[in-house]
Tab-separated table of C-alpha atoms in Angstrom:
chain	number	residue	atom	x	y	z
A	1	GLU	CA	110.715	122.346	94.318
A	2	GLU	CA	107.968	124.884	94.768
A	3	MET	CA	104.933	122.557	93.579
A	4	LEU	CA	106.283	119.813	95.667
A	5	ARG	CA	106.557	122.019	98.647
A	6	LEU	CA	102.673	123.214	98.068
A	7	ILE	CA	101.760	119.568	97.332
A	8	THR	CA	102.902	118.120	100.756
A	9	GLU	CA	101.885	121.270	102.737
A	10	ASN	CA	98.375	121.153	101.465
A	11	MET	CA	97.489	117.315	101.603
A	12	SER	CA	95.664	115.630	104.262
A	13	ASP	CA	97.811	112.637	103.923
A	14	MET	CA	100.663	112.945	106.530
A	15	ILE	CA	104.217	112.853	104.538
A	16	ARG	CA	107.332	112.080	106.804
A	17	VAL	CA	111.115	111.336	105.771
A	18	ILE	CA	113.087	109.624	108.163
A	19	ASP	CA	116.578	108.139	108.423
A	20	LEU	CA	117.224	104.604	108.839
A	21	GLN	CA	117.511	104.959	112.459
A	22	GLY	CA	113.946	106.196	112.655
A	23	ASN	CA	114.596	110.018	113.276
A	24	ASN	CA	112.714	112.469	111.673
A	25	ILE	CA	114.120	114.777	108.411
A	26	TYR	CA	111.031	116.182	107.275
A	27	VAL	CA	107.384	116.059	108.850
A	28	SER	CA	104.598	117.261	106.723
A	29	PRO	CA	102.262	120.429	108.066
A	30	SER	CA	99.252	117.821	108.225
A	31	HIS	CA	100.701	116.135	111.190
A	32	PHE	CA	99.341	118.586	113.197
A	33	LYS	CA	95.980	118.122	111.864
A	34	GLY	CA	95.800	114.428	111.801
A	35	LEU	CA	97.826	114.028	115.354
A	36	GLY	CA	97.709	117.326	117.026
A	37	TYR	CA	101.311	117.616	117.227
A	38	ARG	CA	103.341	120.739	116.042
A	39	ILE	CA	105.892	120.067	113.604
A	40	LEU	CA	108.544	121.052	116.268
A	41	GLU	CA	107.394	119.422	119.215
A	42	ARG	CA	108.177	116.136	118.065
A	43	PHE	CA	110.888	116.681	115.296
A	44	ASP	CA	113.647	115.489	117.318
A	45	GLU	CA	112.335	112.305	118.758
A	46	SER	CA	111.831	109.035	117.225
A	47	VAL	CA	108.932	107.824	115.198
A	48	PHE	CA	108.408	104.986	117.474
A	49	ASP	CA	107.881	107.101	120.377
A	50	ILE	CA	104.033	107.562	119.688
A	51	VAL	CA	103.366	103.813	118.360
A	52	HIS	CA	100.889	102.077	120.664
A	53	PRO	CA	102.793	99.808	123.069
A	54	ASP	CA	101.000	96.734	121.699
A	55	ASP	CA	102.012	97.583	118.102
A	56	VAL	CA	105.849	98.803	118.678
A	57	GLU	CA	107.308	95.680	117.943
A	58	THR	CA	105.514	94.718	114.857
A	59	THR	CA	105.790	98.326	113.730
A	60	ILE	CA	109.878	97.995	114.178
A	61	ASN	CA	110.131	94.586	112.552
A	62	LYS	CA	107.785	96.280	109.451
A	63	PHE	CA	110.056	98.950	109.316
A	64	LEU	CA	113.357	96.984	109.170
A	65	GLU	CA	111.512	94.437	106.700
A	66	GLY	CA	111.239	97.555	104.815
A	67	ILE	CA	114.276	99.294	104.903
A	68	SER	CA	115.840	95.814	104.095
A	69	GLY	CA	113.773	95.048	100.917
A	70	SER	CA	112.995	96.236	97.795
A	71	GLN	CA	109.210	96.920	97.884
A	72	PRO	CA	107.521	99.546	99.411
A	73	MET	CA	106.117	98.472	102.980
A	74	ARG	CA	102.322	98.721	103.903
A	75	HIS	CA	101.467	98.527	107.647
A	76	GLU	CA	98.406	99.441	109.980
A	77	TYR	CA	99.344	100.613	113.222
A	78	ARG	CA	98.349	102.537	116.278
A	79	VAL	CA	99.802	106.247	117.233
A	80	ARG	CA	99.354	108.574	120.191
A	81	HIS	CA	97.524	111.727	119.141
A	82	ALA	CA	98.730	115.029	121.091
A	83	ASP	CA	95.581	114.648	123.225
A	84	GLY	CA	96.239	111.152	124.513
A	85	HIS	CA	93.844	108.817	122.457
A	86	TYR	CA	95.261	106.596	119.682
A	87	VAL	CA	94.746	106.934	116.136
A	88	TRP	CA	94.863	104.353	113.538
A	89	LEU	CA	97.264	105.045	110.675
A	90	GLU	CA	97.758	102.826	107.454
A	91	THR	CA	101.582	103.977	106.297
A	92	VAL	CA	102.769	103.539	103.021
A	93	ALA	CA	106.855	103.659	102.985
A	94	ASP	CA	109.466	103.305	100.411
A	95	LEU	CA	113.041	103.914	100.315
A	96	LEU	CA	115.034	106.921	99.017
A	97	ARG	CA	118.105	105.659	97.471
A	98	ASP	CA	121.470	107.514	96.526
A	99	ASP	CA	123.339	107.362	93.295
A	100	GLN	CA	124.795	104.113	93.970
A	101	GLY	CA	121.308	102.447	95.250
A	102	ASN	CA	122.210	102.640	98.838
A	103	ALA	CA	119.145	103.182	101.122
A	104	THR	CA	119.542	106.798	102.553
A	105	ALA	CA	116.374	107.689	104.173
A	106	VAL	CA	112.548	106.501	104.368
A	107	VAL	CA	109.526	108.208	102.572
A	108	MET	CA	106.429	107.521	104.441
A	109	SER	CA	102.792	108.589	103.809
A	110	SER	CA	100.154	107.644	106.373
A	111	ARG	CA	96.492	108.403	106.595
A	112	ASP	CA	94.121	108.216	109.431
A	113	ILE	CA	91.841	104.989	109.126
A	114	SER	CA	90.240	105.424	112.541
A	115	ASP	CA	86.980	105.201	111.394
A	116	GLN	CA	87.447	102.525	108.995
A	117	LYS	CA	88.766	100.642	111.962
A	118	ARG	CA	85.598	101.432	113.908
A	119	ALA	CA	83.526	100.337	111.208
A	120	GLU	CA	85.217	97.159	110.950
A	121	GLU	CA	85.163	96.216	114.315
A	122	ALA	CA	81.142	96.872	114.600
A	123	LEU	CA	80.792	94.714	111.573
A	124	GLN	CA	82.445	91.884	113.376
A	125	LYS	CA	80.632	92.327	116.569
A	126	SER	CA	77.310	92.370	114.553
A	127	GLU	CA	78.454	89.397	112.610
A	128	GLN	CA	79.307	87.811	115.804
A	129	ARG	CA	75.777	88.385	117.296
A	130	TYR	CA	73.874	87.283	114.163
A	131	ARG	CA	76.042	83.992	113.950
A	132	SER	CA	75.377	83.538	117.524
A	133	LEU	CA	71.593	83.877	117.161
A	134	VAL	CA	71.656	82.096	113.788
A	135	GLU	CA	73.535	79.071	115.632
A	136	ASN	CA	71.665	78.889	118.456
A	137	ALA	CA	68.139	79.141	117.370
A	138	ASP	CA	65.372	76.415	118.132
A	139	GLU	CA	64.588	76.733	114.548
A	140	ALA	CA	66.208	74.800	111.673
A	141	ILE	CA	68.020	77.447	109.539
A	142	LEU	CA	69.353	76.916	106.122
A	143	VAL	CA	70.757	79.276	103.550
A	144	ILE	CA	70.062	78.094	99.934
A	145	GLN	CA	71.500	79.662	96.741
A	146	ASP	CA	71.417	78.661	93.424
A	147	GLY	CA	70.055	75.151	94.645
A	148	MET	CA	73.002	74.630	97.161
A	149	ILE	CA	72.961	75.023	100.727
A	150	GLN	CA	75.469	77.333	101.418
A	151	PHE	CA	74.705	77.374	105.230
A	152	VAL	CA	72.793	74.937	108.160
A	153	ASN	CA	72.633	76.033	111.799
A	154	ASN	CA	73.013	73.028	114.390
A	155	ARG	CA	69.520	72.608	114.791
A	156	ALA	CA	68.872	71.662	111.351
A	157	VAL	CA	71.839	69.133	111.574
A	158	GLY	CA	70.067	67.599	114.392
A	159	SER	CA	66.342	67.764	113.019
A	160	PHE	CA	66.983	66.367	109.755
A	161	GLY	CA	69.873	63.767	110.583
A	162	TYR	CA	72.082	64.919	107.964
A	163	SER	CA	75.491	65.798	108.646
A	164	GLU	CA	76.654	69.310	107.991
A	165	GLN	CA	78.904	68.218	105.094
A	166	GLU	CA	76.039	66.187	103.377
A	167	PHE	CA	73.677	69.171	103.801
A	168	LEU	CA	76.440	71.699	102.032
A	169	THR	CA	77.494	69.098	99.167
A	170	THR	CA	73.908	67.874	98.341
A	171	PRO	CA	71.515	69.671	95.961
A	172	ILE	CA	68.582	70.746	98.027
A	173	PHE	CA	65.989	69.222	95.342
A	174	ASP	CA	67.732	66.008	96.248
A	175	LEU	CA	66.935	66.124	100.002
A	176	VAL	CA	63.104	67.393	99.434
């Protein structure tokens, strides 16, 4: 028990054990570091109270799906940090069961994935700018790999008279 306590108190992932109604049974100290709340500040409140309004319904549905299933649940959602901004969490949850196999509580391990989400968003915006630039260029642009055209922009389709499908299914050397 001492070793388990030391592990949960010193890990960066946020560990939480909740009853089947969403009330806290155990909250690891890492919640203060990750979300800015002291354990006793939120202990008597539902875990769903700080979920972003746009994520509440899907998060509750995932929770209900998790407590009725036999597989661990994995979910990404936003929660309100103590200072008011929202943090993206990835949570893996599984059921604690009694000797008869009945669910008694849920053990959740969460980690902050906000940096990852920001990077994904930046990459998506970059890809959108790139796609817009390439698709609207005044020059024909083709991407060729292993002798096959992998991408062709609208200018190339209009300039050469082949359809996009013809470009993508015909080896490049057959078109030269």
